[in-house]
mmCIF file of C-alpha atoms in Angstrom:
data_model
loop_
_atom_site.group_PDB
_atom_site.id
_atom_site.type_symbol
_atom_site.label_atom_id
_atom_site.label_comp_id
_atom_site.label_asym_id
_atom_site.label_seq_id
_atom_site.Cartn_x
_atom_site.Cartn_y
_atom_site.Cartn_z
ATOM 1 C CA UNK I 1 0.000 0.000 0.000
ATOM 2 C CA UNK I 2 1.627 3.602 -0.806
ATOM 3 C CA UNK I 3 0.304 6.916 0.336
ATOM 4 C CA UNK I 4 1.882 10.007 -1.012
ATOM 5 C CA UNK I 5 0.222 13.177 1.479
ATOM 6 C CA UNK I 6 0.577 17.197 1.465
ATOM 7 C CA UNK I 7 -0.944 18.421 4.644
ATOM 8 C CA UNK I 8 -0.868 22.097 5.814
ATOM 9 C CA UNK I 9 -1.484 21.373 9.443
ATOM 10 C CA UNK I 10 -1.983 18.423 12.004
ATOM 11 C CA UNK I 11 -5.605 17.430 12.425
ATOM 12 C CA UNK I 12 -7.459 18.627 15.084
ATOM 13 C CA UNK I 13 -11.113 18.093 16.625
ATOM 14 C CA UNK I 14 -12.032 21.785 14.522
ATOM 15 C CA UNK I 15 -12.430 19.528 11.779
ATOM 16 C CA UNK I 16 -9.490 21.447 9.804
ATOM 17 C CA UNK I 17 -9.380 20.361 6.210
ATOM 18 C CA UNK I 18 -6.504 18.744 5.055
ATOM 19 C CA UNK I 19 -5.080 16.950 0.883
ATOM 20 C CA UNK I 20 -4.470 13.551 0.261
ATOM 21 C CA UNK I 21 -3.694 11.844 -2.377
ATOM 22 C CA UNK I 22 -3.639 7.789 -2.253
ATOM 23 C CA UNK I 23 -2.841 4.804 -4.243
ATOM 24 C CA UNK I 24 -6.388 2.779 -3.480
ATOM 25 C CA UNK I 25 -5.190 -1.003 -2.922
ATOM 26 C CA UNK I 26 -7.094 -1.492 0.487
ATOM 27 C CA UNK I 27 -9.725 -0.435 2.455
ATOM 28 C CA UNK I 28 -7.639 2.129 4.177
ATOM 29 C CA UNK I 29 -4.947 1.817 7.034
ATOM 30 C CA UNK I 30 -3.403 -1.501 8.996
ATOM 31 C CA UNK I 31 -4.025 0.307 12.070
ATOM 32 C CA UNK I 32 -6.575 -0.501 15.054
ATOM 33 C CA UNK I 33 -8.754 2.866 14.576
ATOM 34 C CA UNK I 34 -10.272 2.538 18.437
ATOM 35 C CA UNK I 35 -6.658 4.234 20.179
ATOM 36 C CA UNK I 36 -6.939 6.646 17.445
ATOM 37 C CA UNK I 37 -10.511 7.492 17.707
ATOM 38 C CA UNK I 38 -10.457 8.101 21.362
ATOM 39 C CA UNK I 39 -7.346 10.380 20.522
ATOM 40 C CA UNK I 40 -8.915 11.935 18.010
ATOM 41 C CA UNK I 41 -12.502 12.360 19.803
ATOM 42 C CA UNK I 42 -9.735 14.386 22.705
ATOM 43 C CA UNK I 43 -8.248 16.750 20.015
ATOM 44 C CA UNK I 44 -5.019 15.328 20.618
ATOM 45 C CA UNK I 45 -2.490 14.768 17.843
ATOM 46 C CA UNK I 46 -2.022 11.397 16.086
ATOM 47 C CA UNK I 47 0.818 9.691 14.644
ATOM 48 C CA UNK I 48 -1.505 7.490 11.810
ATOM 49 C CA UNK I 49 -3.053 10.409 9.600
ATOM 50 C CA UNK I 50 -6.146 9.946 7.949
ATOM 51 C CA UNK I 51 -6.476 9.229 4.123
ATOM 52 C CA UNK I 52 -9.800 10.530 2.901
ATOM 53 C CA UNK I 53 -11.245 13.662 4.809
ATOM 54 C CA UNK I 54 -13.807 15.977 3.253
ATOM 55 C CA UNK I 55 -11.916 18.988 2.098
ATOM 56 C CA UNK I 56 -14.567 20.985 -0.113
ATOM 57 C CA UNK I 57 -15.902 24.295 1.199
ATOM 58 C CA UNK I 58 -19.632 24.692 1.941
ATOM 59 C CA UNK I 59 -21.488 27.422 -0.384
ATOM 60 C CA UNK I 60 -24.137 26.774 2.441
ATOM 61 C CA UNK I 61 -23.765 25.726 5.962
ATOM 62 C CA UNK I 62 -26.977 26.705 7.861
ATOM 63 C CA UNK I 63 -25.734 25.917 10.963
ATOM 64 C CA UNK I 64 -28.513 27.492 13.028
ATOM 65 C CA UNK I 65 -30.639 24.247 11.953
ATOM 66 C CA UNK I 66 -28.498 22.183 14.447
ATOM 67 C CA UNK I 67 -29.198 24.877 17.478
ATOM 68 C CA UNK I 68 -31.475 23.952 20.067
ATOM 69 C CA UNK I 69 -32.508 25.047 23.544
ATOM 70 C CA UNK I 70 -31.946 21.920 25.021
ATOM 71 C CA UNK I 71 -31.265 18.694 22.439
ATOM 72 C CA UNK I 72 -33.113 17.603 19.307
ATOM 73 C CA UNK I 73 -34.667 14.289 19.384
ATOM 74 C CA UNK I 74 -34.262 13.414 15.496
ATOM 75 C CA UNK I 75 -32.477 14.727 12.726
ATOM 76 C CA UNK I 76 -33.187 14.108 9.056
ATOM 77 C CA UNK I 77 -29.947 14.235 6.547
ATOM 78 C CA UNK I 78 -32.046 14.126 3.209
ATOM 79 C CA UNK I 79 -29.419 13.221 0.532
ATOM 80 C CA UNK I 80 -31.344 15.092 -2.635
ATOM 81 C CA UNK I 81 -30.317 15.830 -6.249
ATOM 82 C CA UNK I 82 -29.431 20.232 -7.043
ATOM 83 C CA UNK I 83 -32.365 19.956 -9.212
ATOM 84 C CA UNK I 84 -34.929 17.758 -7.421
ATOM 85 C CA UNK I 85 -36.932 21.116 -6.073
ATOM 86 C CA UNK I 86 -40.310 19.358 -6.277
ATOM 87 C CA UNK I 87 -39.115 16.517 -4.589
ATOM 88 C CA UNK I 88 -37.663 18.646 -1.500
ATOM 89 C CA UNK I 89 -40.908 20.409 -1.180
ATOM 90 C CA UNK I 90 -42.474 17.245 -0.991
ATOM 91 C CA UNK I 91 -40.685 16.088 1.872
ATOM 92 C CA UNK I 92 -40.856 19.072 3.681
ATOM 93 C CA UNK I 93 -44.824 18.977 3.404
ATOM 94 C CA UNK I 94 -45.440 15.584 4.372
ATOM 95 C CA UNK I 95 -42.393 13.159 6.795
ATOM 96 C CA UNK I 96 -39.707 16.374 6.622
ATOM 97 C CA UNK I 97 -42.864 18.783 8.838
ATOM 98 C CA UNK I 98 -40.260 19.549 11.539
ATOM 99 C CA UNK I 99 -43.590 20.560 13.503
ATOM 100 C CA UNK I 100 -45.102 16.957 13.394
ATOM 101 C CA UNK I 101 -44.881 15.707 16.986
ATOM 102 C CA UNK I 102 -45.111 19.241 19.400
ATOM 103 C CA UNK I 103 -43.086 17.712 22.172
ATOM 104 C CA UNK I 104 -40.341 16.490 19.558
ATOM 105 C CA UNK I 105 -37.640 18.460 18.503
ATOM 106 C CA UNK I 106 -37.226 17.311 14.780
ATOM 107 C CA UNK I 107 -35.215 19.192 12.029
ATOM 108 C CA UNK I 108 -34.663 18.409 7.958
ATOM 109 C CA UNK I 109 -31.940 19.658 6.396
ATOM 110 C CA UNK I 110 -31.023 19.129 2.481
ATOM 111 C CA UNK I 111 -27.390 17.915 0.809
ATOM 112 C CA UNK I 112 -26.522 18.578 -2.345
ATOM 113 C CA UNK I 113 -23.818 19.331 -4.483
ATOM 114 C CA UNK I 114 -23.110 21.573 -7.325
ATOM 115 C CA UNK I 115 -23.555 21.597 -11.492
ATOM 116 C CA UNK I 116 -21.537 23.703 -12.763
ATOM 117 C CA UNK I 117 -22.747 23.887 -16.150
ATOM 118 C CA UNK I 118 -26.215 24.807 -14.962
ATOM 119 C CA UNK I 119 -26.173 28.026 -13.373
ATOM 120 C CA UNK I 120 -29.375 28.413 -13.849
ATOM 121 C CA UNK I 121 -30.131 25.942 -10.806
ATOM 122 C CA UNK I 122 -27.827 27.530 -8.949
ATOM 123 C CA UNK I 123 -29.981 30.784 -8.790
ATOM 124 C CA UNK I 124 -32.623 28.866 -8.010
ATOM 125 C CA UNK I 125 -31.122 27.661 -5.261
ATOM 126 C CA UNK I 126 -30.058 30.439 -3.604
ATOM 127 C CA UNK I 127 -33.785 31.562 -3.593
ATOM 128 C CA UNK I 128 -34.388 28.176 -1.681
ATOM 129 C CA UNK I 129 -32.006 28.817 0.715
ATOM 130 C CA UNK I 130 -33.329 32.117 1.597
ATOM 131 C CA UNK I 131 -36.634 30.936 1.956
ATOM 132 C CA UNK I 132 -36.116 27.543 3.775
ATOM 133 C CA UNK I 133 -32.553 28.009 5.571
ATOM 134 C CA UNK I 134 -32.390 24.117 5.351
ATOM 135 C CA UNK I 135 -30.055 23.192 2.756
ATOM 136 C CA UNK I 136 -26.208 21.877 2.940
ATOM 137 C CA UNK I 137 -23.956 22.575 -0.269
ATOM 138 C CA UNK I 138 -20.884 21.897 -0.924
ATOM 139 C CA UNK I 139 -18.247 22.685 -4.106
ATOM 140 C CA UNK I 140 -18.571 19.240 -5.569
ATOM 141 C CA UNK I 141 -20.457 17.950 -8.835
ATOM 142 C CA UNK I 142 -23.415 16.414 -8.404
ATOM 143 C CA UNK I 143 -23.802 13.018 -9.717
ATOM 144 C CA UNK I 144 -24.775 9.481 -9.267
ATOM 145 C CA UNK I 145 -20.913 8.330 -8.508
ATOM 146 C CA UNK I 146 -20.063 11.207 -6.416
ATOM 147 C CA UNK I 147 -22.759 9.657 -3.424
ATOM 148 C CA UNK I 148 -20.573 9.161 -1.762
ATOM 149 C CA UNK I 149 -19.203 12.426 -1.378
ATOM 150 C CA UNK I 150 -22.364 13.657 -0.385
ATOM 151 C CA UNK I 151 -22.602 11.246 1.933
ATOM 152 C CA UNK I 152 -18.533 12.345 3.768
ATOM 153 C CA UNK I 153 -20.197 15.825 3.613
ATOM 154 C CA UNK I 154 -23.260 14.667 5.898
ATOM 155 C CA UNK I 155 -21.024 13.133 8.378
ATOM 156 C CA UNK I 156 -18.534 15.862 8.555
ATOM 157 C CA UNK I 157 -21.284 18.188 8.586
ATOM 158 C CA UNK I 158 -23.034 16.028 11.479
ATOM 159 C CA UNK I 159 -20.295 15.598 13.352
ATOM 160 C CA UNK I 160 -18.448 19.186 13.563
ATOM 161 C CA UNK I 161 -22.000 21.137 14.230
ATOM 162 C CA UNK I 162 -24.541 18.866 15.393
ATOM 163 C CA UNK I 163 -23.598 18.248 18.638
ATOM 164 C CA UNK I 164 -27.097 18.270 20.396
ATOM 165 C CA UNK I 165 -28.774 16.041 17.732
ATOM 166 C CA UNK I 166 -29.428 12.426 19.725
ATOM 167 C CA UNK I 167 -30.581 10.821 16.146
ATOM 168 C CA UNK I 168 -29.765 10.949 12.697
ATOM 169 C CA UNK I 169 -31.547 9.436 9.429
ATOM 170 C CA UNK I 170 -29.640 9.705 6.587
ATOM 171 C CA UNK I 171 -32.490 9.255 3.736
ATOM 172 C CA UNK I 172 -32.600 9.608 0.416
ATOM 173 C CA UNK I 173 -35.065 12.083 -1.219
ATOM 174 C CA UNK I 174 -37.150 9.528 -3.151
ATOM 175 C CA UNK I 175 -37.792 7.624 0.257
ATOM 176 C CA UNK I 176 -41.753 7.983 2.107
ATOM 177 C CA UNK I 177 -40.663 7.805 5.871
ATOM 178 C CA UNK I 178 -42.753 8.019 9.100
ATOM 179 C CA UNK I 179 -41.624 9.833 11.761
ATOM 180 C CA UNK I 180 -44.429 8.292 14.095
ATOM 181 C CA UNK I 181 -42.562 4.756 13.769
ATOM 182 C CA UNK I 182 -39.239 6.156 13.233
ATOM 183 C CA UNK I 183 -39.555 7.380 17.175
ATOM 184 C CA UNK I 184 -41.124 3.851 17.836
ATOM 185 C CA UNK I 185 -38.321 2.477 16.713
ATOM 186 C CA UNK I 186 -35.910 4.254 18.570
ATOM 187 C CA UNK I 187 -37.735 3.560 21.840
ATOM 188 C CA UNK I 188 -36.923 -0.182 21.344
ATOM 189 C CA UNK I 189 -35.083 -1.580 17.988
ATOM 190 C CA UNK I 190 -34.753 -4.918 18.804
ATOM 191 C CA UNK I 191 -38.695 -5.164 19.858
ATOM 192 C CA UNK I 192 -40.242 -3.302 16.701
ATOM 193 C CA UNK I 193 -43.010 -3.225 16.372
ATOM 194 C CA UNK I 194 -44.125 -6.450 18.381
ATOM 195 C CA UNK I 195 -44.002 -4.153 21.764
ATOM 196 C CA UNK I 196 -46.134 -2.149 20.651
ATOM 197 C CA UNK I 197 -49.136 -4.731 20.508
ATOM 198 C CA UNK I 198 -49.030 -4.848 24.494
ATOM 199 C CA UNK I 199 -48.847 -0.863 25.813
ATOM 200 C CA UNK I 200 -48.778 2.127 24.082
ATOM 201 C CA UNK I 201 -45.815 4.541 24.306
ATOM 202 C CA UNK I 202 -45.526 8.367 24.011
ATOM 203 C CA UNK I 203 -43.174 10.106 21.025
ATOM 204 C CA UNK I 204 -40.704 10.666 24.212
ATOM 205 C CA UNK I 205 -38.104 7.792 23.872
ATOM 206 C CA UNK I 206 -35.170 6.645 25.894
ATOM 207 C CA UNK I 207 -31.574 7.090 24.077
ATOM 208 C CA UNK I 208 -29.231 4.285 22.738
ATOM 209 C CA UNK I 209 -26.037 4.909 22.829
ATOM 210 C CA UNK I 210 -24.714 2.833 19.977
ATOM 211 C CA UNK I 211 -26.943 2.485 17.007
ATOM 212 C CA UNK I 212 -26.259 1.897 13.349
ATOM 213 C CA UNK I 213 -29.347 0.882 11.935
ATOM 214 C CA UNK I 214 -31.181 -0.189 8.614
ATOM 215 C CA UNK I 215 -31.514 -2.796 6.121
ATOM 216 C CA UNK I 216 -28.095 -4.866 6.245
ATOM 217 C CA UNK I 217 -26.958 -7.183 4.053
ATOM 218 C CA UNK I 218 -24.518 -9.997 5.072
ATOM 219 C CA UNK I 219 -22.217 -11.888 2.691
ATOM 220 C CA UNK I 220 -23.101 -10.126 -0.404
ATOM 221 C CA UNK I 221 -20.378 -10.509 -3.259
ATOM 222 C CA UNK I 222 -19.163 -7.767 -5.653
ATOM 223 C CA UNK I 223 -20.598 -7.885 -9.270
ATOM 224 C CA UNK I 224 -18.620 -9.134 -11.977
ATOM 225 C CA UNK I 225 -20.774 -8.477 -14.687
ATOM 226 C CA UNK I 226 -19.045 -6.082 -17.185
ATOM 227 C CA UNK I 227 -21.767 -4.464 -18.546
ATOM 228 C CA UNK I 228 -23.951 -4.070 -15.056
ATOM 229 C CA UNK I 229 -24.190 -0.469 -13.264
ATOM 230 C CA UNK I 230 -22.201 -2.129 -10.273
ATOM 231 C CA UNK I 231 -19.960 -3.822 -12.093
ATOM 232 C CA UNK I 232 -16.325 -3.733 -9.912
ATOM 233 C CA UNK I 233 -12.867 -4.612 -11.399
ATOM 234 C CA UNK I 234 -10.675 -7.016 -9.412
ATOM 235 C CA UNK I 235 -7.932 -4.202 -9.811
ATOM 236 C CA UNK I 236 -10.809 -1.987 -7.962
ATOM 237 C CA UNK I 237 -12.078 -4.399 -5.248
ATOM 238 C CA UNK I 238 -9.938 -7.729 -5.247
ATOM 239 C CA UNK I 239 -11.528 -9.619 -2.474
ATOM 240 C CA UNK I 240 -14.387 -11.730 -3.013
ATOM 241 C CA UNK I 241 -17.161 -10.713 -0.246
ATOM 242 C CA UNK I 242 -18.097 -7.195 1.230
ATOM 243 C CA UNK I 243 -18.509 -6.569 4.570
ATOM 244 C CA UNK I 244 -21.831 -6.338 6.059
ATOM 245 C CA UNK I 245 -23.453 -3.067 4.781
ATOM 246 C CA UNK I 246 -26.377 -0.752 5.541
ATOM 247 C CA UNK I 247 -28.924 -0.143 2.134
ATOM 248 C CA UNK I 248 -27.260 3.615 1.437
ATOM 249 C CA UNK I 249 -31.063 4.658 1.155
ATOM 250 C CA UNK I 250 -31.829 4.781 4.711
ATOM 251 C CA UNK I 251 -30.280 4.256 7.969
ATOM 252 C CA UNK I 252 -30.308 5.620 11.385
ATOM 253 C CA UNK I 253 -27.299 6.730 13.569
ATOM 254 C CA UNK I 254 -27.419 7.685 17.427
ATOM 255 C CA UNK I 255 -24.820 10.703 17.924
ATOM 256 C CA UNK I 256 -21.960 8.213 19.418
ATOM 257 C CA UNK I 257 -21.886 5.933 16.568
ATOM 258 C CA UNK I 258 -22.305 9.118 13.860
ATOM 259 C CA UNK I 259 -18.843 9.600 15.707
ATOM 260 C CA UNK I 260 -17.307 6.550 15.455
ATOM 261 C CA UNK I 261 -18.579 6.227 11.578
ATOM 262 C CA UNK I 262 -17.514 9.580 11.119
ATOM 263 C CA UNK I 263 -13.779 8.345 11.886
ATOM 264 C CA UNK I 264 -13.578 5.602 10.138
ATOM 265 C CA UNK I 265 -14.788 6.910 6.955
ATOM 266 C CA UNK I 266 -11.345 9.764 7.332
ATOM 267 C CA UNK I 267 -9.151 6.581 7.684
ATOM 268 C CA UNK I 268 -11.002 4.325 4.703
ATOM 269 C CA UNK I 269 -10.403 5.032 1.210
ATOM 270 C CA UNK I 270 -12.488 6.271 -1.122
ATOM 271 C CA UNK I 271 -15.094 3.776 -2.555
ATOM 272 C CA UNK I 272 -17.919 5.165 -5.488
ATOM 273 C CA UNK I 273 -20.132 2.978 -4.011
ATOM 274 C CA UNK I 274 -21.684 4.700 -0.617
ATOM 275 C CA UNK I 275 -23.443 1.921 0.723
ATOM 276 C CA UNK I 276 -20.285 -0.339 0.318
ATOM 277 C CA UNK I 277 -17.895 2.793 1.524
ATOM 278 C CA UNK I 278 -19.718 2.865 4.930
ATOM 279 C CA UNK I 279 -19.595 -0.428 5.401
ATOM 280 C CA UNK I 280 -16.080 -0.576 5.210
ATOM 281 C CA UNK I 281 -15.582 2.430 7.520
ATOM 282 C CA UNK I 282 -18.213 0.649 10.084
ATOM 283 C CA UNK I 283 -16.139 -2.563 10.059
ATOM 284 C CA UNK I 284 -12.654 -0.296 10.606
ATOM 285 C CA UNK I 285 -14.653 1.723 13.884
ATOM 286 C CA UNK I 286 -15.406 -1.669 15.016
ATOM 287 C CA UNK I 287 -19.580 -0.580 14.403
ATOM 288 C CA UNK I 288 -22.073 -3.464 13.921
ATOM 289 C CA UNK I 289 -24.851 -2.258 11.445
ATOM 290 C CA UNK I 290 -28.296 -3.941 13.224
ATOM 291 C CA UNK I 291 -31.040 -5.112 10.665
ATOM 292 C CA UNK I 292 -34.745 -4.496 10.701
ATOM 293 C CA UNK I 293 -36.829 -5.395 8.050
ATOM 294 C CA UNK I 294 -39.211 -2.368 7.970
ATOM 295 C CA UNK I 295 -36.460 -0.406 6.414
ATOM 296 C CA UNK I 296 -37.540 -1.147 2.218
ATOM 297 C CA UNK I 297 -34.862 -0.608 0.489
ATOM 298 C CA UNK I 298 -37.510 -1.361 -2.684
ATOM 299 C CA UNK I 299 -40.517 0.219 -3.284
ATOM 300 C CA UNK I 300 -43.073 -1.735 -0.328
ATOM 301 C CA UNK I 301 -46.124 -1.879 -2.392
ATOM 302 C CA UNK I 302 -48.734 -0.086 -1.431
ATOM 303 C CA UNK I 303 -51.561 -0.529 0.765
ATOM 304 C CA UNK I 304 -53.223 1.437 3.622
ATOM 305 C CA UNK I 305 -53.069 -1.360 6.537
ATOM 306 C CA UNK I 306 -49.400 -2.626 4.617
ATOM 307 C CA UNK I 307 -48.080 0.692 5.782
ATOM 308 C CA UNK I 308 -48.768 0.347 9.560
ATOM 309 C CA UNK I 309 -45.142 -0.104 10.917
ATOM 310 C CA UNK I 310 -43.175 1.009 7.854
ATOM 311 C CA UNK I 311 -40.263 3.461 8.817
ATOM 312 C CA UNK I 312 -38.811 3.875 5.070
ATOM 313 C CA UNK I 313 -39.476 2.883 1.684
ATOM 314 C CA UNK I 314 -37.872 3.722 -1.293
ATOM 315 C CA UNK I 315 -39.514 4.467 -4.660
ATOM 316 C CA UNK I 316 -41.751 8.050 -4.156
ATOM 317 C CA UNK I 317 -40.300 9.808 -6.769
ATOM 318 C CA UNK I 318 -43.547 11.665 -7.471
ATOM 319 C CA UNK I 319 -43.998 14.632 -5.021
ATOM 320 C CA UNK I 320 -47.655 14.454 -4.867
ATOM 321 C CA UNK I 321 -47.972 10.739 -4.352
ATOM 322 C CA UNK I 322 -45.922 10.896 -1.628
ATOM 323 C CA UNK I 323 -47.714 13.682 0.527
ATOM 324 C CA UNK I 324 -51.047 11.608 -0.525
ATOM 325 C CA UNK I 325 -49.849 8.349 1.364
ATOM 326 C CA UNK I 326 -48.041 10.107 4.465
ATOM 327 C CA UNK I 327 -51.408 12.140 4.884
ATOM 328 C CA UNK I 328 -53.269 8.519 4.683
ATOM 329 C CA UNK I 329 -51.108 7.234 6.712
ATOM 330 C CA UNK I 330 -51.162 10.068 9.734
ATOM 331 C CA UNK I 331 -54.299 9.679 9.498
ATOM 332 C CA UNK I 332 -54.540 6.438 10.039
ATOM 333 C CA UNK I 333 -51.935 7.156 13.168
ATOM 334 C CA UNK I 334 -49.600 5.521 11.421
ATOM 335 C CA UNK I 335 -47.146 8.758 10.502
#
């Protein structure tokens, strides 16, 4: 393995910004990450440098999104597309409501990158930002195989100004959600939703420390195919199996573990694929990803009563269906 690295200044907990440039032959360093993450978690200085940390500026931060009088319950990190304005408004008038629950402190916020030759979006943008204050942006194309970019600039974003948050859900923007059994959830992952057939519980939960959460998949193998969208060269990924992996679409993080991922993803190389990339940074922070089956990584058809204890499904890429079956579904009690 060869690294060849310019950095202007040792890494501190400010979450300075630092080059690298790397020979990708492995996952990332031969190192035991735990020493280094408590170091690093201290803002102490460490001899093993990370490889991959998100050095692109932010056009916008909003910042105030993550400030709170006290803490904030549950934090949505919608990974959308510059242009997909419907699709944001959607969200924010059905699952994204950060009003839903009155004695829950819920926020939405918005990451996307940039397209340079559009301008045009850009503009229309900016008059997003100023009337919504809830997207992230950051001075990187937006495209399918940069994901995973987006996806290092929602955990360094996370991580350096989200203290208070107690819950993350990273989500894709073509995902119906409920924040109803999203909070269930949360009360009591391994017991969803069976506990719920013998009491009823209030939106208030108790907090898990350690929680990586979402539809995993164990011993899946890289695809050969030449011709497929996820085809992988041997010369890109020469091992035979991936490590256990979180669908990319939607997953939940308690603040701890957002830390821990957060850490291993600076010392893991770069991978195009983000589902694969955090899995790989999970396994190096020593972070088992916990399954649950009501996170659809497919589109769950449909059905009023089928919907009862979803928490995500993909496949709402039309706005207006979208707000029709969370509105259904909250009024069934279900959202």
């Amino acid at each position: 393995m060869m690294y060849l690295t310019r950095r202007s200044k040792m890494y501190r907990r400010k979450c300075s910004v630092s080059w690298a440039w790397i020979y990708y032959t492995h996952w990332g360093t031969f190192h035991t990450l735990q020493p280094l993450i408590a170091q690093l978690k201290a803002g102490e200085d460490v001899a093993v440098k990370p490889v991959n940390e998100f050095y692109y500026s932010y056009t916008y931060l909003n910042v105030e999104k993550c400030e709170a009088k006290d803490s904030i319950r549950l934090m949505y990190v919608v990974k959308s597309a510059l242009q997909n304005f419907d699709k944001r408004m959607g969200i924010r008038n059905s699952w994204g409501f950060e009003s839903r629950f009155s004695d829950v402190e819920i926020r939405t916020v918005f990451l996307v990158g940039m397209k340079p030759d559009e301008p045009h979006l850009q503009k229309l943008l900016a008059k997003e930002v100023e009337e919504h204050k809830d997207i992230i942006q950051a001075n990187f194309s937006d495209s399918y195989y940069n994901n995973t970019l987006k996806t290092m600039m929602g955990l360094h974003w996370t991580y350096c100004y989200c203290q208070k948050v107690k819950y993350f859900l990273f989500v894709d923007d073509d995902y119906y959600v409920s924040t109803r059994n999203m909070l269930r959830f949360l009360r009591d992952p391994a017991n969803y939703p069976n506990y719920l057939e013998n009491y009823v519980v209030s939106a208030v939960n108790e907090y898990k420390e350690y929680l990586y959460a979402g539809y995993v998949f164990e011993n899946a193998h890289p695809i050969r195919w030449v011709f497929s969208k996820w085809y992988v060269s041997l010369d890109e990924y020469p091992y035979s199996e991936w490590p256990p992996y979180v669908t990319a679409g939607a997953y939940v993080l308690s603040r701890k573990s957002l830390e821990d991922l957060y850490f291993g993803s600076i010392y893991t190389n770069k991978f195009r694929f983000d589902d694969i990339f955090l899995g790989m940074a999970a396994k190096y922070a020593s972070i088992k990803p916990f399954h649950h089956k009501e996170f659809y990584f497919y589109r769950k058809l449909y059905d009023k009563e089928g919907y009862k204890w979803v928490i995500a499904s993909h496949g709402f890429d039309d706005p207006k269906e979208l707000q029709e079956v969370w509105s259904e579904q909250r009024s069934a009690g279900n959202a």
